[in-house]
Amino acid sequence: MTKPLTLHPDRLFPAEPTVRDIARRLYAGVADLPIVSPHGHTDPAWFATNEPFSDPSSLLIVPDHYVFRMLFSQGTLLETIGVPTVDGSLTETDSRKIWHVLASNYHLFRGTPSRMWLDWVFSAVFGLDVLLDAETADLYYDTIDAALKTEAFRPRALFERFNIEAIATTESPLDPLVHHAAIRASGWGGRVVTAYRPDPVVDPEAAKFADNVRRFGETAGADVSSWDGYLAAHRLHRARFREAGATSTDHGHPSARTADLAPEDAAALYARVLVDATPEDAELFRAQMLTEMARMSIEDGMVMQLHPGVHRNHNAAVLARFGRDKGADIPTEGEFVDALKPLLDRFGTDPRLTLILFTLDEDVYSRELAPLAGHYPCLRLGPPWWFHDSPEGMRRFRERTTETAGFYNTVGFNDDTRAFLSIPARHDVARRMDCVWLAQLVAEHRLPEDEAHEVAHALAYDLVKKAYKL
Amino acid sequence: MTKPLTLHPDRLFPAEPTVRDIARRLYAGVADLPIVSPHGHTDPAWFATNEPFSDPSSLLIVPDHYVFRMLFSQGTLLETIGVPTVDGSLTETDSRKIWHVLASNYHLFRGTPSRMWLDWVFSAVFGLDVLLDAETADLYYDTIDAALKTEAFRPRALFERFNIEAIATTESPLDPLVHHAAIRASGWGGRVVTAYRPDPVVDPEAAKFADNVRRFGETAGADVSSWDGYLAAHRLHRARFREAGATSTDHGHPSARTADLAPEDAAALYARVLVDATPEDAELFRAQMLTEMARMSIEDGMVMQLHPGVHRNHNAAVLARFGRDKGADIPTEGEFVDALKPLLDRFGTDPRLTLILFTLDEDVYSRELAPLAGHYPCLRLGPPWWFHDSPEGMRRFRERTTETAGFYNTVGFNDDTRAFLSIPARHDVARRMDCVWLAQLVAEHRLPEDEAHEVAHALAYDLVKKAYKL
Amino acid sequence: MTKPLTLHPDRLFPAEPTVRDIARRLYAGVADLPIVSPHGHTDPAWFATNEPFSDPSSLLIVPDHYVFRMLFSQGTLLETIGVPTVDGSLTETDSRKIWHVLASNYHLFRGTPSRMWLDWVFSAVFGLDVLLDAETADLYYDTIDAALKTEAFRPRALFERFNIEAIATTESPLDPLVHHAAIRASGWGGRVVTAYRPDPVVDPEAAKFADNVRRFGETAGADVSSWDGYLAAHRLHRARFREAGATSTDHGHPSARTADLAPEDAAALYARVLVDATPEDAELFRAQMLTEMARMSIEDGMVMQLHPGVHRNHNAAVLARFGRDKGADIPTEGEFVDALKPLLDRFGTDPRLTLILFTLDEDVYSRELAPLAGHYPCLRLGPPWWFHDSPEGMRRFRERTTETAGFYNTVGFNDDTRAFLSIPARHDVARRMDCVWLAQLVAEHRLPEDEAHEVAHALAYDLVKKAYKL
């Protein structure tokens, strides 16, 4: 017997009638605002070529680490759901079979944001009205597969249907940005910009670092054998990215450590890490590069984003067989107060700098991040990120940052996702949860309702555009 | 003037009528399920001999560190409540006098789980209907004392009345398990199993470690002078424990550190710690033994439990006068991501291993434990533990783990207690708080109510049986 | 168009009618209790001279680091709001202009406690009934400025109007306490006591430490060239402070580390730090001095307060230009379990000692502080402090400490402020939030309402008087 799938109009709103009514009124003012997505991992090729998505599982399961990590944690082999192997050995290729694995295990996602996002995609995007389970798996598969073959489900059509005003992808300096060029050349009006993520040429512990740096220099036409040439290459690539619409840079370091070395010491360090980096040299070089990036941001106006504190690819067996980014990233402790001091001592009060901080260590919200952002003019707090991009994660973020940093030292939501179809659902959850938080303040007479409407609008739209200069 | 004592049928449910109604419905489905208690410290002698409990204070005050730590923190000397001293010097022996100390200080427990558990014992077990205070102390004492002398309050009768389907005690490999044997030989149908807690022979810093290891070898008939013989002794004792019903092992290490040494290095380490362990050698040996225990669990199917992160016996004066486990254990910071990696690299994806993690550092719920358990097939999250076995502790646990790890990577509740009479109250609090959490999800349209009923049943009964193979 | 400013009588109470009704009843019993303010930074000169406050901005903006840190974080230069510079270079001196800066940026404070405190001051103290914004800035300025020129707004009149039973200021041993003497000599009945904060002569890293110690010895008439003489000087100054009403000492160390050195080692350490302190020597000396202060507290009965864990003056540029305490203090991680052990091993069970702990690291509430205070007779928990002196901060404090430490190991509220006019608002927030917490316990049948009334009274009045012996 199938069960109904419905998206309740009051979902995520508290049951208490007074608070719910206020939340409804606040949400009504922001529900239909355009989506500004300043940080994410959609593939620009989608919008450049506008080819149809191939099939349900390749779109919704195989690339989504939220989905396959949960399945894996309960005993599903990654081979079973078609995650490609490093050596090319066989994994499941039958999209319908893969879909059945999700369907049969859908109960595992109860209480998770993945369930909420997927239900939204099934209902709002594909019009399904029964719940996904083993019995409805084929109905789902056939419905989604058929839809994906139509014009209305091509990437650009969905982009427009989703009311996306602007979206940023993320590329490394080694990327020629051909898809972004093709998008601009196509005459299509969708705004898809890139963001400068130099980790592969900044992190001496990155795979093929020396080779990366060599190509980085070649494509810039810069002599990267010297520190000055290396910095010049960054300036040239940054300019190239800005021409492709970039307004921000993005830095995924193991820690938030920064450094402010004398130029000759930085040059010597660079010479060392090019050859063979000790762990301490690698960490120091990344630290120094954050300060260099801040210096260049002051010059060229790009906004910096820093999101440290992840032990990447923690599972050695999964890394060996399936490669990187397979749901085995685990957060680690954050530390920002000492770590950021060198950069802040150098540039912390320069009004031209904006540095947006993310964390996976919620413990630092009230202890470090809100006090730092509530003081330094350059600092802003990114939204609850990754594992915390969820109702409870959002609630904790507002509860622990607002009283010290206020609302205006935050920068609205970003989805940070490659799961294109879920983007509206993710922004909707953020808008709803911000309205819930504001509704509670109103109901408890901590904020007048007219001011709460202004704040809701700022959190959904104004702050992100201002912070990211979009 | 005495005050009434009542157990409100809606206790712990939120006041908001919609949520409360849902919580009531969910709770109705799980309130009367049998109790499965997979981890605790009841004395198997109670069930072997079925002797009556001696008196109210010896049963409910003297052995309960939750109770005497609070009294002590507000100036009551442990001597006053009859806690035995190491040197046998006199402490209070008049049970009625001890009872009066609790009665006169009962207000100190306002807002604590101890108050909730004790009130349940007084009301539901002994039928008292007035609140405990100085005035009602004698009534309480006489009522409880009289009841304890009756057949209905003997251990086995209470076990049956409490609807306990299975209970695990915890013993060291040095324990001959005679009480468990006596229980089985008695023909009584209650299921009381042991659990293998090898800390005294695994922790080189344990009291009398070398002597423990010697006895460990003798009772196994193994030559523990060698590393191989020592491991063989573990296998023999584990087999003996499995014959006494054990389905799990239990490891109370200072940290979660694991190691995966080459056999010759492990053998050399073992030889060193037998003679004189440096702190680092002791830590490394414990770390290596967790990996050895995982290896044996894969062989013999026993579920591993790891609960690190306590500074035991922090109060030097109390330790000297009253010995260990006298309410002076203080949690410390937890770290699992680096600590568990050696074990996980070795056995993390083996489908035969289950490793249940506990913590007293709530900070790691969302940062480390939920992401780890939401990825590794072998990992499961134990319930909110010890200091967090409380309504707010349970709320935080679900709020911080569910969105990343889901419900099915958790294993239901355990009471971890030697306070036998409070066991139903503790499980009842867990069932109520899980229903409250689920009711909130339902009321906010985050989970359909029929699915919430399934989850409530799983959390109260199914998951613990499955995880512990009971 | 101006907007109304009102203080809703139910502010901070939850919307849910049952809980709100209980909260109202509890609050009615404590709303009008006298204020006992045992820890703060009001200027005793105010009460000694009873001179009028000079102008609105000098009273409410320029000295309030909560206010100017938020303005600064959003780009307002400290010069613009008249914060004095170290070198005396010009900053804004026009009080009305400064007032307009706050008025134009008042939206930044939405959701912060500053907004709540300021609105209370504007409405309850000055009778304003429109919201502060650019349009009403002059009305505000004129109203407040006129009021400050009247007798009713002089410090002593406000002290009485605020129903302050006792207030403690904080002074260093280098302070001659002339204002406290003048207050006592004046015959005015207000109770203004001092507190002994020896940081400048205890912290070898304090500015001018050696010079401080020299003056410390001179004013005590003690020979501080020796360790014994230095300790004697402390005893003499402590006696002088007790004569000025002090009942407490106050210690603002970077960490909670304590030490218990042999006397000869302490004497040698003292000799070293007088000349040139290494960082480790400085830390060890501070650690040893906490134990010495505990010893003296046992002798003379003064209550100790310890509030570690702040990176002071984090912003190098602000420190250089504006000096210390300019809103750039950032919390750091707390650690109490190991840190306090030497002191606790020495004095932890002495019934004459009370040591009140504060933290800015909320993570240690449930992990370290509640378990420590729930065991050691000498330990008490100070209220949610500084950045956490806010509705959500107070909620988290009760949620995370009550179940382990109960209510009676806490000591009521303190305001820790120099913002005199906001003191009633701060205590009112604490009383309301405690009543909200208790109301939730009552509504969920976790505490009978009559007991909640007793606890509310204890939290608002009884516990602080008892703990601080006021």
PDB file of C-alpha atoms in Angstrom, chain C residues 275-443:
ATOM      1  CA  VAL C 275      63.344  40.044  37.451  1.00  0.00           C
ATOM      2  CA  ASP C 276      62.239  38.586  34.140  1.00  0.00           C
ATOM      3  CA  ALA C 277      59.415  36.106  33.684  1.00  0.00           C
ATOM      4  CA  THR C 278      59.411  33.521  30.933  1.00  0.00           C
ATOM      5  CA  PRO C 279      55.903  32.725  29.708  1.00  0.00           C
ATOM      6  CA  GLU C 280      55.997  29.413  31.560  1.00  0.00           C
ATOM      7  CA  ASP C 281      57.209  31.055  34.757  1.00  0.00           C
ATOM      8  CA  ALA C 282      54.492  33.685  34.441  1.00  0.00           C
ATOM      9  CA  GLU C 283      51.817  31.025  33.996  1.00  0.00           C
ATOM     10  CA  LEU C 284      53.188  28.980  36.862  1.00  0.00           C
ATOM     11  CA  PHE C 285      53.316  32.000  39.134  1.00  0.00           C
ATOM     12  CA  ARG C 286      49.702  32.885  38.406  1.00  0.00           C
ATOM     13  CA  ALA C 287      48.825  29.242  39.008  1.00  0.00           C
ATOM     14  CA  GLN C 288      50.603  29.196  42.356  1.00  0.00           C
ATOM     15  CA  MET C 289      48.977  32.478  43.380  1.00  0.00           C
ATOM     16  CA  LEU C 290      45.487  31.028  42.929  1.00  0.00           C
ATOM     17  CA  THR C 291      46.360  28.409  45.498  1.00  0.00           C
ATOM     18  CA  GLU C 292      47.842  31.060  47.782  1.00  0.00           C
ATOM     19  CA  MET C 293      44.673  33.116  47.410  1.00  0.00           C
ATOM     20  CA  ALA C 294      42.612  30.046  48.296  1.00  0.00           C
ATOM     21  CA  ARG C 295      44.716  29.572  51.416  1.00  0.00           C
ATOM     22  CA  MET C 296      44.132  33.190  52.421  1.00  0.00           C
ATOM     23  CA  SER C 297      40.424  32.895  51.663  1.00  0.00           C
ATOM     24  CA  ILE C 298      40.237  30.028  54.100  1.00  0.00           C
ATOM     25  CA  GLU C 299      41.922  32.263  56.666  1.00  0.00           C
ATOM     26  CA  ASP C 300      39.904  35.417  56.131  1.00  0.00           C
ATOM     27  CA  GLY C 301      36.635  34.171  54.677  1.00  0.00           C
ATOM     28  CA  MET C 302      36.712  36.024  51.374  1.00  0.00           C
ATOM     29  CA  VAL C 303      35.003  34.261  48.480  1.00  0.00           C
ATOM     30  CA  MET C 304      37.169  33.593  45.424  1.00  0.00           C
ATOM     31  CA  GLN C 305      36.012  34.249  41.870  1.00  0.00           C
ATOM     32  CA  LEU C 306      37.963  32.863  38.907  1.00  0.00           C
ATOM     33  CA  HIS C 307      37.144  33.809  35.314  1.00  0.00           C
ATOM     34  CA  PRO C 308      39.758  32.533  32.902  1.00  0.00           C
ATOM     35  CA  GLY C 309      39.869  32.084  29.173  1.00  0.00           C
ATOM     36  CA  VAL C 310      40.012  35.377  27.317  1.00  0.00           C
ATOM     37  CA  HIS C 311      42.481  36.516  24.703  1.00  0.00           C
ATOM     38  CA  ARG C 312      42.564  40.164  25.748  1.00  0.00           C
ATOM     39  CA  ASN C 313      43.079  42.970  23.247  1.00  0.00           C
ATOM     40  CA  HIS C 314      43.249  40.676  20.240  1.00  0.00           C
ATOM     41  CA  ASN C 315      43.277  43.506  17.698  1.00  0.00           C
ATOM     42  CA  ALA C 316      46.807  44.874  17.527  1.00  0.00           C
ATOM     43  CA  ALA C 317      45.811  48.040  15.673  1.00  0.00           C
ATOM     44  CA  VAL C 318      43.057  48.905  18.120  1.00  0.00           C
ATOM     45  CA  LEU C 319      45.347  48.172  21.062  1.00  0.00           C
ATOM     46  CA  ALA C 320      48.043  50.472  19.689  1.00  0.00           C
ATOM     47  CA  ARG C 321      45.691  53.340  18.964  1.00  0.00           C
ATOM     48  CA  PHE C 322      43.010  53.075  21.661  1.00  0.00           C
ATOM     49  CA  GLY C 323      44.548  50.940  24.381  1.00  0.00           C
ATOM     50  CA  ARG C 324      43.131  48.052  26.361  1.00  0.00           C
ATOM     51  CA  ASP C 325      39.517  46.904  26.778  1.00  0.00           C
ATOM     52  CA  LYS C 326      38.172  48.240  23.522  1.00  0.00           C
ATOM     53  CA  GLY C 327      35.884  45.413  22.511  1.00  0.00           C
ATOM     54  CA  ALA C 328      38.619  43.202  21.090  1.00  0.00           C
ATOM     55  CA  ASP C 329      38.627  40.538  23.795  1.00  0.00           C
ATOM     56  CA  ILE C 330      37.948  37.098  22.352  1.00  0.00           C
ATOM     57  CA  PRO C 331      37.185  33.956  24.364  1.00  0.00           C
ATOM     58  CA  THR C 332      39.429  30.937  24.191  1.00  0.00           C
ATOM     59  CA  GLU C 333      39.005  27.285  25.064  1.00  0.00           C
ATOM     60  CA  GLY C 334      38.531  26.512  28.726  1.00  0.00           C
ATOM     61  CA  GLU C 335      40.032  23.637  30.668  1.00  0.00           C
ATOM     62  CA  PHE C 336      39.291  23.179  34.335  1.00  0.00           C
ATOM     63  CA  VAL C 337      39.629  19.478  35.137  1.00  0.00           C
ATOM     64  CA  ASP C 338      43.402  19.253  35.063  1.00  0.00           C
ATOM     65  CA  ALA C 339      43.933  22.943  35.715  1.00  0.00           C
ATOM     66  CA  LEU C 340      42.180  23.094  39.069  1.00  0.00           C
ATOM     67  CA  LYS C 341      43.436  19.789  40.426  1.00  0.00           C
ATOM     68  CA  PRO C 342      46.447  21.127  42.384  1.00  0.00           C
ATOM     69  CA  LEU C 343      44.295  23.680  44.195  1.00  0.00           C
ATOM     70  CA  LEU C 344      41.503  21.179  44.751  1.00  0.00           C
ATOM     71  CA  ASP C 345      43.885  18.521  45.999  1.00  0.00           C
ATOM     72  CA  ARG C 346      45.083  21.022  48.571  1.00  0.00           C
ATOM     73  CA  PHE C 347      41.837  22.762  49.581  1.00  0.00           C
ATOM     74  CA  GLY C 348      38.968  21.186  47.639  1.00  0.00           C
ATOM     75  CA  THR C 349      37.114  19.730  50.584  1.00  0.00           C
ATOM     76  CA  ASP C 350      37.770  22.488  53.096  1.00  0.00           C
ATOM     77  CA  PRO C 351      34.319  23.714  54.168  1.00  0.00           C
ATOM     78  CA  ARG C 352      35.613  27.261  54.634  1.00  0.00           C
ATOM     79  CA  LEU C 353      36.456  27.789  50.974  1.00  0.00           C
ATOM     80  CA  THR C 354      34.083  28.987  48.247  1.00  0.00           C
ATOM     81  CA  LEU C 355      35.489  29.218  44.724  1.00  0.00           C
ATOM     82  CA  ILE C 356      33.104  30.556  42.086  1.00  0.00           C
ATOM     83  CA  LEU C 357      33.945  29.620  38.493  1.00  0.00           C
ATOM     84  CA  PHE C 358      33.062  31.558  35.364  1.00  0.00           C
ATOM     85  CA  THR C 359      33.695  30.615  31.770  1.00  0.00           C
ATOM     86  CA  LEU C 360      33.263  31.983  28.267  1.00  0.00           C
ATOM     87  CA  ASP C 361      33.592  28.497  26.806  1.00  0.00           C
ATOM     88  CA  GLU C 362      30.072  27.110  26.994  1.00  0.00           C
ATOM     89  CA  ASP C 363      31.389  23.748  25.932  1.00  0.00           C
ATOM     90  CA  VAL C 364      32.676  23.137  29.456  1.00  0.00           C
ATOM     91  CA  TYR C 365      29.308  23.724  31.148  1.00  0.00           C
ATOM     92  CA  SER C 366      28.138  20.147  30.883  1.00  0.00           C
ATOM     93  CA  ARG C 367      31.500  18.464  30.377  1.00  0.00           C
ATOM     94  CA  GLU C 368      33.587  19.995  33.171  1.00  0.00           C
ATOM     95  CA  LEU C 369      31.961  22.686  35.277  1.00  0.00           C
ATOM     96  CA  ALA C 370      28.703  21.016  36.237  1.00  0.00           C
ATOM     97  CA  PRO C 371      30.412  17.716  37.133  1.00  0.00           C
ATOM     98  CA  LEU C 372      33.075  19.575  39.152  1.00  0.00           C
ATOM     99  CA  ALA C 373      30.574  21.773  40.985  1.00  0.00           C
ATOM    100  CA  GLY C 374      28.293  18.760  41.460  1.00  0.00           C
ATOM    101  CA  HIS C 375      31.033  17.103  43.464  1.00  0.00           C
ATOM    102  CA  TYR C 376      33.441  19.499  45.189  1.00  0.00           C
ATOM    103  CA  PRO C 377      32.026  21.242  48.255  1.00  0.00           C
ATOM    104  CA  CYS C 378      34.036  24.411  47.601  1.00  0.00           C
ATOM    105  CA  LEU C 379      32.980  24.945  43.999  1.00  0.00           C
ATOM    106  CA  ARG C 380      30.072  27.026  42.763  1.00  0.00           C
ATOM    107  CA  LEU C 381      29.137  28.080  39.253  1.00  0.00           C
ATOM    108  CA  GLY C 382      28.964  31.751  38.426  1.00  0.00           C
ATOM    109  CA  PRO C 383      26.212  32.859  36.048  1.00  0.00           C
ATOM    110  CA  PRO C 384      26.428  32.886  32.240  1.00  0.00           C
ATOM    111  CA  TRP C 385      29.091  35.486  31.797  1.00  0.00           C
ATOM    112  CA  TRP C 386      29.894  38.403  29.513  1.00  0.00           C
ATOM    113  CA  PHE C 387      29.083  37.301  25.954  1.00  0.00           C
ATOM    114  CA  HIS C 388      26.595  34.846  27.435  1.00  0.00           C
ATOM    115  CA  ASP C 389      24.803  37.359  29.686  1.00  0.00           C
ATOM    116  CA  SER C 390      21.837  37.108  27.313  1.00  0.00           C
ATOM    117  CA  PRO C 391      18.577  35.190  26.975  1.00  0.00           C
ATOM    118  CA  GLU C 392      20.010  32.364  24.897  1.00  0.00           C
ATOM    119  CA  GLY C 393      23.179  32.302  26.970  1.00  0.00           C
ATOM    120  CA  MET C 394      21.124  31.960  30.129  1.00  0.00           C
ATOM    121  CA  ARG C 395      18.952  29.266  28.593  1.00  0.00           C
ATOM    122  CA  ARG C 396      22.001  27.230  27.610  1.00  0.00           C
ATOM    123  CA  PHE C 397      23.530  27.654  31.059  1.00  0.00           C
ATOM    124  CA  ARG C 398      20.495  26.189  32.845  1.00  0.00           C
ATOM    125  CA  GLU C 399      19.971  23.485  30.224  1.00  0.00           C
ATOM    126  CA  ARG C 400      23.542  22.273  30.486  1.00  0.00           C
ATOM    127  CA  THR C 401      24.304  22.621  34.194  1.00  0.00           C
ATOM    128  CA  THR C 402      21.102  21.934  36.116  1.00  0.00           C
ATOM    129  CA  GLU C 403      20.806  18.198  35.619  1.00  0.00           C
ATOM    130  CA  THR C 404      24.305  17.538  36.957  1.00  0.00           C
ATOM    131  CA  ALA C 405      24.944  20.398  39.379  1.00  0.00           C
ATOM    132  CA  GLY C 406      21.378  21.272  40.378  1.00  0.00           C
ATOM    133  CA  PHE C 407      20.333  24.809  41.229  1.00  0.00           C
ATOM    134  CA  TYR C 408      22.028  25.062  44.605  1.00  0.00           C
ATOM    135  CA  ASN C 409      25.552  24.827  43.251  1.00  0.00           C
ATOM    136  CA  THR C 410      24.930  28.040  41.303  1.00  0.00           C
ATOM    137  CA  VAL C 411      25.101  31.484  42.863  1.00  0.00           C
ATOM    138  CA  GLY C 412      22.493  33.648  41.172  1.00  0.00           C
ATOM    139  CA  PHE C 413      23.187  36.427  38.716  1.00  0.00           C
ATOM    140  CA  ASN C 414      25.827  39.094  38.484  1.00  0.00           C
ATOM    141  CA  ASP C 415      25.926  41.882  35.934  1.00  0.00           C
ATOM    142  CA  ASP C 416      29.709  42.408  35.687  1.00  0.00           C
ATOM    143  CA  THR C 417      29.093  45.792  34.129  1.00  0.00           C
ATOM    144  CA  ARG C 418      30.175  49.406  34.231  1.00  0.00           C
ATOM    145  CA  ALA C 419      26.935  50.370  32.429  1.00  0.00           C
ATOM    146  CA  PHE C 420      25.213  51.458  35.622  1.00  0.00           C
ATOM    147  CA  LEU C 421      21.886  52.374  34.074  1.00  0.00           C
ATOM    148  CA  SER C 422      21.469  48.935  32.556  1.00  0.00           C
ATOM    149  CA  ILE C 423      21.893  47.039  35.816  1.00  0.00           C
ATOM    150  CA  PRO C 424      18.189  46.596  36.556  1.00  0.00           C
ATOM    151  CA  ALA C 425      17.553  45.495  32.966  1.00  0.00           C
ATOM    152  CA  ARG C 426      20.266  42.860  33.200  1.00  0.00           C
ATOM    153  CA  HIS C 427      19.008  41.438  36.466  1.00  0.00           C
ATOM    154  CA  ASP C 428      15.483  41.505  35.076  1.00  0.00           C
ATOM    155  CA  VAL C 429      16.535  39.457  32.059  1.00  0.00           C
ATOM    156  CA  ALA C 430      18.141  36.908  34.368  1.00  0.00           C
ATOM    157  CA  ARG C 431      15.066  36.680  36.557  1.00  0.00           C
ATOM    158  CA  ARG C 432      12.793  36.296  33.557  1.00  0.00           C
ATOM    159  CA  MET C 433      14.933  33.622  31.925  1.00  0.00           C
ATOM    160  CA  ASP C 434      15.244  31.653  35.152  1.00  0.00           C
ATOM    161  CA  CYS C 435      11.478  31.797  35.508  1.00  0.00           C
ATOM    162  CA  VAL C 436      11.094  30.611  31.918  1.00  0.00           C
ATOM    163  CA  TRP C 437      13.365  27.656  32.601  1.00  0.00           C
ATOM    164  CA  LEU C 438      11.487  26.801  35.772  1.00  0.00           C
ATOM    165  CA  ALA C 439       8.142  27.262  34.051  1.00  0.00           C
ATOM    166  CA  GLN C 440       9.158  24.724  31.459  1.00  0.00           C
ATOM    167  CA  LEU C 441      10.070  22.240  34.201  1.00  0.00           C
ATOM    168  CA  VAL C 442       6.691  22.837  35.842  1.00  0.00           C
ATOM    169  CA  ALA C 443       4.740  22.585  32.592  1.00  0.00           C
TER     170      ALA C 443
END
